[in-house]
Short mmCIF file of C-alpha atoms in Angstrom, two decimals:
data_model
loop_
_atom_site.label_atom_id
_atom_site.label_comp_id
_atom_site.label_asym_id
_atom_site.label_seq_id
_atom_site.Cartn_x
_atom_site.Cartn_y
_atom_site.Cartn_z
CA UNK Q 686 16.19 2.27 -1.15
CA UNK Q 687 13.87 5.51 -0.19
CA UNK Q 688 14.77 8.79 -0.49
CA UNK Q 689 13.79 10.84 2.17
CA UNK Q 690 15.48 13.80 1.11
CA UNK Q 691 14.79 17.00 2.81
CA UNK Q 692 12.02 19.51 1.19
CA UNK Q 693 13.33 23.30 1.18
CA UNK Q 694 11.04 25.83 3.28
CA UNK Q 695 11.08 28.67 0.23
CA UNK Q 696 13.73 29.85 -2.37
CA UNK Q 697 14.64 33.18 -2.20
CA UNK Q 698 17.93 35.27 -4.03
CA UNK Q 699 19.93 32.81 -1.89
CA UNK Q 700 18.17 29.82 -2.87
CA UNK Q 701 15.92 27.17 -0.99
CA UNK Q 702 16.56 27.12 2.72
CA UNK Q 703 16.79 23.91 4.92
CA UNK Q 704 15.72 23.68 8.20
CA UNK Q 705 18.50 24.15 11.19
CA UNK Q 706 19.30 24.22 14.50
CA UNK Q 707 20.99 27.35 16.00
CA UNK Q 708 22.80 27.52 19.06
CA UNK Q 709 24.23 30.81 20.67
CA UNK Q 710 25.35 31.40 24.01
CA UNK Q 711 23.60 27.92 25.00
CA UNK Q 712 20.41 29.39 23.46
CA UNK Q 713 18.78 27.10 20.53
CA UNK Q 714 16.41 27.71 18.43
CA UNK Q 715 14.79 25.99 15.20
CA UNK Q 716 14.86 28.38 11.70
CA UNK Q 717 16.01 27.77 7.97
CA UNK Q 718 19.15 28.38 5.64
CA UNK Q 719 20.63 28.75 2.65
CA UNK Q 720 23.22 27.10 1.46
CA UNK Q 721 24.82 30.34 0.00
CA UNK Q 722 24.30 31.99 3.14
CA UNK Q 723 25.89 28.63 5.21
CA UNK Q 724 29.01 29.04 3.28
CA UNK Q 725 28.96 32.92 2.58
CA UNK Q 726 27.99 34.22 6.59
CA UNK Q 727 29.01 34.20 9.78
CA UNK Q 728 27.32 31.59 11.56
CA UNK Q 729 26.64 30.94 15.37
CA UNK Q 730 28.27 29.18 17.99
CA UNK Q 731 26.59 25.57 17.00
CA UNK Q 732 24.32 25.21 13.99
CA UNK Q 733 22.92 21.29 12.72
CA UNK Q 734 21.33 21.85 9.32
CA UNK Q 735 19.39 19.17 7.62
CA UNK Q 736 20.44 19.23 3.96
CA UNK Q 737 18.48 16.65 1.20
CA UNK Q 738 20.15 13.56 -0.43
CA UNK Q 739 23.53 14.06 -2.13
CA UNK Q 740 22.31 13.63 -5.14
CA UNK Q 741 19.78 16.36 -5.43
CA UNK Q 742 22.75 18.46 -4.14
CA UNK Q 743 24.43 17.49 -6.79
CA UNK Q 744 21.58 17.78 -9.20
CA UNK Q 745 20.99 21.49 -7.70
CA UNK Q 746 24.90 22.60 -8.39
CA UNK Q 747 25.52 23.15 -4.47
CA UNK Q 748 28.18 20.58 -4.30
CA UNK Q 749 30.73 22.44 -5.16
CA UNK Q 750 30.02 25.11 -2.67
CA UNK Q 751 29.62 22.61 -0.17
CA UNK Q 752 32.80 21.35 -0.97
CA UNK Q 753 34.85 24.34 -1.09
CA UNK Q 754 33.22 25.39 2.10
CA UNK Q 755 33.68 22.43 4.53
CA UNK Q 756 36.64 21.07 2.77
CA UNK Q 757 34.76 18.24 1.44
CA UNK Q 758 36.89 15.86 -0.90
CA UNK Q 759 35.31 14.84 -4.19
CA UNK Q 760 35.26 11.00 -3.48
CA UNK Q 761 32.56 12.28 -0.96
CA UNK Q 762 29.83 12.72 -3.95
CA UNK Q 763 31.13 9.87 -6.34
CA UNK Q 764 28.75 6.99 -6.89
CA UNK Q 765 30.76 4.47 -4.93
CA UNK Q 766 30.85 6.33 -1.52
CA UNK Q 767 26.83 7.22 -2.17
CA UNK Q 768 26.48 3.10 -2.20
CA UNK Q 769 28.58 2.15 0.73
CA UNK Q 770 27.10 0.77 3.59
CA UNK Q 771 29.19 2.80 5.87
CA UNK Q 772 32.56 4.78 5.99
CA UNK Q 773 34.78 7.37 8.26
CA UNK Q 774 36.68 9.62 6.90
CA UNK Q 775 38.28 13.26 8.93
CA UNK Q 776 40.67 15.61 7.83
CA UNK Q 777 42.59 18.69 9.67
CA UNK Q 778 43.11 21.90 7.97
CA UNK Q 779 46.05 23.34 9.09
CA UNK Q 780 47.90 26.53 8.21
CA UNK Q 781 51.20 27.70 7.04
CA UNK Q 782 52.63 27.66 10.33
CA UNK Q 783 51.03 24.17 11.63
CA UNK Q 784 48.68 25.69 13.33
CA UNK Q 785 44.62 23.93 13.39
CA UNK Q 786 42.38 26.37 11.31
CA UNK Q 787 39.71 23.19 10.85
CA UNK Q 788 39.18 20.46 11.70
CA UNK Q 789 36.06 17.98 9.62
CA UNK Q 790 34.74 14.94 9.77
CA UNK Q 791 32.60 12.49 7.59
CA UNK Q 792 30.50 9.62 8.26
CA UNK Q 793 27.76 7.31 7.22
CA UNK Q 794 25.61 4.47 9.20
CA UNK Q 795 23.01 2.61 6.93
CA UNK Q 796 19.80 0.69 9.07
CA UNK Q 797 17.73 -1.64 7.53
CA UNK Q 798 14.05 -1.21 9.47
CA UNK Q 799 11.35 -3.68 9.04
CA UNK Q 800 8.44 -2.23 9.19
CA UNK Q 801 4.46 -1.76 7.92
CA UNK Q 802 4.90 1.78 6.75
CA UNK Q 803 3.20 2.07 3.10
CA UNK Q 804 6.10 3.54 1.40
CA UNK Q 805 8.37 0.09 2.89
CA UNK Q 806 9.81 -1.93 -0.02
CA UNK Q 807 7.92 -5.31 0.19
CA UNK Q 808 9.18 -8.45 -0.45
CA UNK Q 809 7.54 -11.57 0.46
CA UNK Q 810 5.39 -9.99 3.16
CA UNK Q 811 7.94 -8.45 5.01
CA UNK Q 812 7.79 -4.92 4.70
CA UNK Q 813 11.16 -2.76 5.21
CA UNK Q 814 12.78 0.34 4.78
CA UNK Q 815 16.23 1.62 4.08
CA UNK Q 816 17.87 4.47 6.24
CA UNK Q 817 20.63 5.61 5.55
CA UNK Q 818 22.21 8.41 7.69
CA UNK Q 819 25.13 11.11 6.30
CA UNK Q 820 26.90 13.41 8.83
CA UNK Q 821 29.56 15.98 8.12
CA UNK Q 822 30.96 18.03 11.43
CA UNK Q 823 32.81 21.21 10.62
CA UNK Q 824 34.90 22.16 14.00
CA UNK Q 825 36.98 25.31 14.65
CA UNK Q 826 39.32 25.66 17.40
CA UNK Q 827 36.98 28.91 18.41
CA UNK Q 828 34.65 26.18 19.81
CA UNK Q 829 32.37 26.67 16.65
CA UNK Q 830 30.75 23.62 15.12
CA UNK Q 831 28.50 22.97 12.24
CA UNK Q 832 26.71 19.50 11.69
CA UNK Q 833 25.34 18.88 7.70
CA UNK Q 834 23.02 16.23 7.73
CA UNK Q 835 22.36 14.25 4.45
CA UNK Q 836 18.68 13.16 3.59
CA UNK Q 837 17.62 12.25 6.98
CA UNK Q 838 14.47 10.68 6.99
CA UNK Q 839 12.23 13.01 9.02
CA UNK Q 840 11.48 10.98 12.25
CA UNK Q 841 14.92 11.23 12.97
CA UNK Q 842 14.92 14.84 11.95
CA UNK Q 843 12.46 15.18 14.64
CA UNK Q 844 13.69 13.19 17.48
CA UNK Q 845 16.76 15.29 16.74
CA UNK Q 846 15.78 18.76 17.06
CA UNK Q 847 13.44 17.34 20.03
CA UNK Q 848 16.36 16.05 21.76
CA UNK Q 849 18.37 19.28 21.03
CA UNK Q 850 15.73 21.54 21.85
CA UNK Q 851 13.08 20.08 24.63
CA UNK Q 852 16.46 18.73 26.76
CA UNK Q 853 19.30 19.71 28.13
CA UNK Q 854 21.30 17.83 26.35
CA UNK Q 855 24.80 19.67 26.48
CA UNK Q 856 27.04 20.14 23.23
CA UNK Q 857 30.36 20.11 24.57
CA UNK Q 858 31.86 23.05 21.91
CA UNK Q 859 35.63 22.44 23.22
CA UNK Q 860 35.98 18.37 21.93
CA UNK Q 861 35.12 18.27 18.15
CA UNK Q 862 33.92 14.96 19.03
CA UNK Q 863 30.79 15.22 21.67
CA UNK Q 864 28.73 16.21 18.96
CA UNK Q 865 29.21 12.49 17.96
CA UNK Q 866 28.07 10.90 21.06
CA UNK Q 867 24.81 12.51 20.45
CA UNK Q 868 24.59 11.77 16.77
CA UNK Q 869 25.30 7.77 17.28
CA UNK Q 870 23.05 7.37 20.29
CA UNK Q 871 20.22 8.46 18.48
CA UNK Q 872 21.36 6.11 15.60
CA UNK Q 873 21.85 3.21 17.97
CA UNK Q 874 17.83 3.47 19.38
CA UNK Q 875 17.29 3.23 16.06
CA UNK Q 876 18.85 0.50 15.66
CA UNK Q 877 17.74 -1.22 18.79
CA UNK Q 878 14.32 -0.84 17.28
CA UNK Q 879 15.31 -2.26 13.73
CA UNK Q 880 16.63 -5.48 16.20
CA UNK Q 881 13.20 -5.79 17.82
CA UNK Q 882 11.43 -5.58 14.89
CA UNK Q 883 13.08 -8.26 13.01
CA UNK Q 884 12.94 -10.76 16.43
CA UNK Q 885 9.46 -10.01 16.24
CA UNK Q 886 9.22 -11.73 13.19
CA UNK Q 887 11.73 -14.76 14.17
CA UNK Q 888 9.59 -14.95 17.44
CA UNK Q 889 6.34 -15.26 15.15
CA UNK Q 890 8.02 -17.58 13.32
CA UNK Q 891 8.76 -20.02 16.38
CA UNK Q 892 5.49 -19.94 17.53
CA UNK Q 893 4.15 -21.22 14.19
CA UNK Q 894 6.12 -23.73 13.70
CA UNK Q 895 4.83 -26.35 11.15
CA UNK Q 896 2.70 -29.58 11.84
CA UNK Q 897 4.44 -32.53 12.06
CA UNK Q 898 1.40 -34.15 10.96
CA UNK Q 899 0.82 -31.99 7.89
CA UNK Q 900 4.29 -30.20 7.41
CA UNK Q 901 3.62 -27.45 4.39
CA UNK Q 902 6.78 -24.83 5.73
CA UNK Q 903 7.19 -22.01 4.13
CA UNK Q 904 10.98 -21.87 3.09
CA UNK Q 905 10.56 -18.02 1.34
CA UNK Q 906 9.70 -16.29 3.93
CA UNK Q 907 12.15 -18.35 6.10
CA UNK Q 908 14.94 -17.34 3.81
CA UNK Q 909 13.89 -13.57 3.01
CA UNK Q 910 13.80 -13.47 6.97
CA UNK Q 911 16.89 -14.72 7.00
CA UNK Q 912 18.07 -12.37 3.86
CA UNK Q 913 17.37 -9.49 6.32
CA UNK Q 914 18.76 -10.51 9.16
CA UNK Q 915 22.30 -10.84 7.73
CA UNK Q 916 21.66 -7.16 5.85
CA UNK Q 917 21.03 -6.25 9.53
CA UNK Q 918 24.03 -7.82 10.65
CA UNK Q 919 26.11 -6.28 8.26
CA UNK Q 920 24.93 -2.90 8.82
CA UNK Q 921 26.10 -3.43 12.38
CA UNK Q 922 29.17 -4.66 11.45
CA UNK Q 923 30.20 -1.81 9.19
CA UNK Q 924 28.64 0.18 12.08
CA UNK Q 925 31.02 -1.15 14.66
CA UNK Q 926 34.16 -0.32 12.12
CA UNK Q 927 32.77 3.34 11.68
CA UNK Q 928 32.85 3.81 15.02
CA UNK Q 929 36.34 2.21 16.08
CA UNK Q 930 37.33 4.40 13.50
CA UNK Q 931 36.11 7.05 15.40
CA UNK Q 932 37.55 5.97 18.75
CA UNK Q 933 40.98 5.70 17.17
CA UNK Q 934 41.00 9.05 15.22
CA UNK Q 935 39.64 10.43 18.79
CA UNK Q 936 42.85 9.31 20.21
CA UNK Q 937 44.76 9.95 18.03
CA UNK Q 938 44.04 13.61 18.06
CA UNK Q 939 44.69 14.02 21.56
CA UNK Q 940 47.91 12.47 21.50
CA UNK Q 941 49.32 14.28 18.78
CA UNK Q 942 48.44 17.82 20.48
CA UNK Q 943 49.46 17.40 23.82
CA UNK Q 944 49.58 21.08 24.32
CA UNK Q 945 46.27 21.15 24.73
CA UNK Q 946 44.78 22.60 28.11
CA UNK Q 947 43.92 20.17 31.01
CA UNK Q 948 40.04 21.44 30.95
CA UNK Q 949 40.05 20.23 27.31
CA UNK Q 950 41.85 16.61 27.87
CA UNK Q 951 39.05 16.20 30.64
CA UNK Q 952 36.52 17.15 28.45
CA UNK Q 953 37.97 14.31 25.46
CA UNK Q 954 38.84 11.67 28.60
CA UNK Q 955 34.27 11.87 29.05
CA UNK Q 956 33.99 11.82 25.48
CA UNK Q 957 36.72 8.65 24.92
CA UNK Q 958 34.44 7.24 27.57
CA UNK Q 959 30.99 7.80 25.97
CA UNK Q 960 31.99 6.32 22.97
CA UNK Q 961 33.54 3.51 24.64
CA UNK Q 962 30.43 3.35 26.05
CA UNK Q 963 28.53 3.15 22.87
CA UNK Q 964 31.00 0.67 21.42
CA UNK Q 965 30.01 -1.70 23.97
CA UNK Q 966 26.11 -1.24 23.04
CA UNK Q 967 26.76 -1.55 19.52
CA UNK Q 968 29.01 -4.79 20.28
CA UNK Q 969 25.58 -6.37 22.32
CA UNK Q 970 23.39 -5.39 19.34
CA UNK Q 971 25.34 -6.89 16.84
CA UNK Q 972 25.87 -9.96 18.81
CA UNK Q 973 21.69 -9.60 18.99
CA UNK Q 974 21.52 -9.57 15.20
CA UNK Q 975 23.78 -12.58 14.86
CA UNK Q 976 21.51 -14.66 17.49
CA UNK Q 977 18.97 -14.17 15.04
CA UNK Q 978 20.27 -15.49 12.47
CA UNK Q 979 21.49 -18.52 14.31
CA UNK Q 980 17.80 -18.62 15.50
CA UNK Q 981 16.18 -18.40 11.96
CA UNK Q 982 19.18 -21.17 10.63
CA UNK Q 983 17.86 -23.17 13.38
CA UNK Q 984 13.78 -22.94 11.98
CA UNK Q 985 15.00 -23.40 8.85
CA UNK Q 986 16.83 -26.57 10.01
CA UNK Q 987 13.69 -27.74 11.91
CA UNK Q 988 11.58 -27.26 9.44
CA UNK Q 989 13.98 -29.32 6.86
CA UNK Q 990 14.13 -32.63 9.40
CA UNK Q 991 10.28 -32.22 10.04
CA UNK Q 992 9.94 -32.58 6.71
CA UNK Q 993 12.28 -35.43 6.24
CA UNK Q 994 10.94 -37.39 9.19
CA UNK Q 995 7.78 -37.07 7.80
CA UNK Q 996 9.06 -38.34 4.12
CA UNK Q 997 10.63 -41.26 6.01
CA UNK Q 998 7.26 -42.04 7.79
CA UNK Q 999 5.34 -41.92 4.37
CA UNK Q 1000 7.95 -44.42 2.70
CA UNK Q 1001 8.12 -46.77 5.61
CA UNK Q 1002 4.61 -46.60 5.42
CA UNK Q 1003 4.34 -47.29 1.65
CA UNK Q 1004 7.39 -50.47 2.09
CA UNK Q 1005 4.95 -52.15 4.68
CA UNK Q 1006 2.09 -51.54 1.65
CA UNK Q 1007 4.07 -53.22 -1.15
CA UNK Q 1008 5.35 -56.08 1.35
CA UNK Q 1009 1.58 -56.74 1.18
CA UNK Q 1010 1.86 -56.47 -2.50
CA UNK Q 1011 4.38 -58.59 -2.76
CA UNK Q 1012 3.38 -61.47 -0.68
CA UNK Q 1013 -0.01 -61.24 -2.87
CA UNK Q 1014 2.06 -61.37 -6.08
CA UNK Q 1015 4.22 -64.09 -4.71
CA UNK Q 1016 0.92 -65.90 -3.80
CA UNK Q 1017 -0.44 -65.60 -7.54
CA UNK Q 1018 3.05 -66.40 -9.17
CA UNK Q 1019 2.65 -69.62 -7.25
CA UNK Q 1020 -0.57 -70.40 -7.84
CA UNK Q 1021 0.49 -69.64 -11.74
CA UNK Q 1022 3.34 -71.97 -11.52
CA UNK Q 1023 0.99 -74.80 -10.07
CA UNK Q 1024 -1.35 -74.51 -12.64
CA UNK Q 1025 0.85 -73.15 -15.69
CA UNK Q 1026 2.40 -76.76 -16.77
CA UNK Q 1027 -1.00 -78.42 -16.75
CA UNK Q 1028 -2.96 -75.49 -18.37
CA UNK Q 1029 -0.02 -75.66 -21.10
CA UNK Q 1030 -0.43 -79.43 -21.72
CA UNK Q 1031 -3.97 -79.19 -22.35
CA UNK Q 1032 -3.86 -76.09 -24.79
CA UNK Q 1033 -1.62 -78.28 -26.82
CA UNK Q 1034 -3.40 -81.08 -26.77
CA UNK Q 1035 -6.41 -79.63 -27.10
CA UNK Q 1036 -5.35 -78.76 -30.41
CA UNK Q 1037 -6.09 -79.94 -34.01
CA UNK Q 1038 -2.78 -81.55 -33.94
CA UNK Q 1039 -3.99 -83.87 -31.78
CA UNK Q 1040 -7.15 -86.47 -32.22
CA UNK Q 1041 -8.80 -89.36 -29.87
CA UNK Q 1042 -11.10 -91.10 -31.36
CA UNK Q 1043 -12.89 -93.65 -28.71
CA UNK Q 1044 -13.40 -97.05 -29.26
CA UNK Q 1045 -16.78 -99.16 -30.80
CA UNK Q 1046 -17.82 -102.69 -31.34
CA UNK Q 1047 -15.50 -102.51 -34.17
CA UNK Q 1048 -12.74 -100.60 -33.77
CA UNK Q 1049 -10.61 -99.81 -30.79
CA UNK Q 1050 -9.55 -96.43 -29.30
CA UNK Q 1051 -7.32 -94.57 -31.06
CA UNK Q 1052 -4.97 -91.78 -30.30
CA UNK Q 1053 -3.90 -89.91 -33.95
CA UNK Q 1054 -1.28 -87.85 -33.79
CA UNK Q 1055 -1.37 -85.45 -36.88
CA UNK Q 1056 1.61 -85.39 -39.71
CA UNK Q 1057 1.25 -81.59 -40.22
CA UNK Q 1058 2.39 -80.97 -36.23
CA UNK Q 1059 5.71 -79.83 -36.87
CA UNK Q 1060 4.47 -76.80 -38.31
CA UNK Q 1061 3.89 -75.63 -34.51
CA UNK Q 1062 7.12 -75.79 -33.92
CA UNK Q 1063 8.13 -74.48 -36.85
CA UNK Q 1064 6.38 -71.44 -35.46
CA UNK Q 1065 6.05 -71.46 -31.96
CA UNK Q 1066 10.33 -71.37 -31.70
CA UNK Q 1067 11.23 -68.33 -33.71
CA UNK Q 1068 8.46 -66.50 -32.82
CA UNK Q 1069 9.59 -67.41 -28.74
CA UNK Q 1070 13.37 -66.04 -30.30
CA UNK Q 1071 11.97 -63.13 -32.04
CA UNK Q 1072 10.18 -61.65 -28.97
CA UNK Q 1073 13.45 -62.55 -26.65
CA UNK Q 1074 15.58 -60.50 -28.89
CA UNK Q 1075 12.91 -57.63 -28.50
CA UNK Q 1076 13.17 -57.76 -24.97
CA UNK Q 1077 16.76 -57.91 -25.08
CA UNK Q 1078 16.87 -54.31 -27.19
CA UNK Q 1079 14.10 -52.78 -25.17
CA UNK Q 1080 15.75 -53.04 -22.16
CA UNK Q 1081 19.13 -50.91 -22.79
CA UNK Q 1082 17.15 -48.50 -24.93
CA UNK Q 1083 14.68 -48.30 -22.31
CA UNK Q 1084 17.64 -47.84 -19.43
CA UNK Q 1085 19.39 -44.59 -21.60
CA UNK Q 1086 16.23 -42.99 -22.22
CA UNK Q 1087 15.76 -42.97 -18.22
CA UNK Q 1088 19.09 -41.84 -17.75
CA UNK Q 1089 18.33 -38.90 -20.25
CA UNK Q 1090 15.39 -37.47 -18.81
CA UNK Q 1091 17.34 -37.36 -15.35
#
């Protein structure tokens, strides 16, 4: 999996500083920070700062300020939540006297993107990258918000801060949970696009279909095709649980403060519906991902009875061949069976065993039959037993050394 982790602008006594997005009085701007000064200063109304991979924040030592900061729990930067595919996680911060000081949030979305970029992983042909997308959303009941995002790769980074700062796309600073709804859309184009890659492929794939005449199919590339689209699959399906998890944490917040002021609970009633909204999407591109697979099972499937129907026309074609054979070989054992006795008789009596002497003037024909001629059988039958015997051991021995090679 890539690392597209995020390069600092310039270190200073602060450190290397990421690039952000700042956003006062509905005013936003593009600039850098620190990570001492993100969890030392006062920051703005809205700020989204692109941080690098976990692990070179954890290589760098700014974990633990991170952490202290934005009330991150240590499972956060263990090795098993860096693997998942996906995961939700919030927490409210609350103070002596019940009251919300905090309130954070944590999630991941993973996207597997075929692709023809040069830095793809390759395998087979098929070129693809990894994404994998980190968010942690720091809300304050003063309707201040701060986004950390976790080695983004930087297309998103700039689709992002072009879709914060060419638009008017509206962060909604009362509902901890707007900021979402942006977050996930962008994610789920992304995803749409990973979808329409990968039918791309399956489409190119159905419209090269092998010869039925010549089938030579080739079953890797069906099956790494296949190997993706069930990674893609399951990226949507841990996708879809991250974001009922969201839906249902949504909720649940609202219920449990139902102090809250009307202007807010309209506010989180649009937002419930957004990501209802986006539920829905996510539910028709997962359903997507799993018609590709059936589609791809279904080449794979038509390729495998091409084959066979083309094995079955080969052997009926080679049985029609050896019932040619075999009438010739039934012709010539025939033939051999006319002529066998006849050519037998003769070749014994054609031997020295055997002596016709024809008649003269003075002596009649004779036919001598010689004293010494049951020395042929004397050979002829145990040499007949001794090869029968042979035969007889051959065969078994031959049988199990058949069986042993299989």
């Amino acid at each position: 999996m890539p690392n597209n982790t995020a390069i600092p602008k310039g270190d200073n006594h602060s450190g290397p500083s990421y690039n952000c997005i700042r956003q006062d009085l509905e005013r936003r701007s593009t600039g850098h920070i620190s990570i001492h000064d993100l969890c030392n200063k006062t920051l703005p109304e809205a700020m989204i700062v692109f941080l690098p991979s976990e692990k070179s924040l954890i290589h760098l030592k700014l974990d633990k300020q991170l952490s202290d900061r934005f009330i991150i729990p240590d499972s956060f930067w263990d090795s098993v939540s860096q693997e998942a595919s996906g995961f939700f996680r919030c927490q409210e911060s609350r103070s002596v006297d019940d009251v919300l000081e905090a309130y954070t949030t944590l999630f991941r979305v993973l996207i597997k993107q075929p692709n023809t970029g040069s830095s793809s992983c390759k395998s087979n042909g098929i070129l693809y990258t990894w994404h994998k997308f980190t968010f942690l959303t720091s809300w304050l009941p003063s309707n201040k918000l701060v986004v950390l995002c976790f080695d983004l790769p930087p297309p998103f980074q700039n689709t992002l801060i072009a879709s914060l700062i060419n638009s008017s796309t509206h962060l909604e600073m009362r509902d901890m949970y707007s900021i979402h709804v942006l977050l996930l859309w962008e994610i789920t184009k992304l995803f749409d696009f990973a979808l329409w890659s990968s039918r791309d492929l399956v489409r190119d794939l159905e419209k090269n279909r092998v010869s039925k005449e010549d089938p030579q199919p080739d079953y890797d590339r069906m099956h790494e095709l296949a190997r993706h689209a069930i990674h893609t699959s399951e990226m949507l399906e841990m996708t879809l649980e991250t974001l009922t998890a969201i839906i249902r944490e949504h909720e649940l917040f609202f219920d449990n403060n139902p102090a809250l002021p009307k202007s807010i609970r309209t506010i989180s009633k649009q937002t419930m519906r957004d990501l209802r909204f986006q539920n829905t999407i996510f539910k028709s591109l997962h359903l997507r991902s799993k018609a590709l697979e059936d589609r791809l099972r279904n080449e794979i499937n038509l390729a495998f009875n091409i084959v066979a129907e083309y094995d079955s026309r080969i052997s009926v074609r080679l049985s029609k061949e050896m019932q040619v054979d075999s009438f010739s070989m039934r012709t010539i054992a025939v033939l051999g069976l006319l002529f066998l006795p006849g050519t037998f008789i003769c070749a014994i009596f054609s031997t020295s065993f055997f002596n016709f002497s024809p008649g003269n003037t003075t002596e009649p024909q004779r036919w001598v039959v010689s004293d010494k001629f049951w020395i042929y059988w004397v050979v002829t039958v145990p040499l007949t037993l001794v090869i029968m015997l042979l035969w007889c051991i051959y065969q078994p021995l031959s049988r199990n050394q058949k069986w042993d090679r299989r």
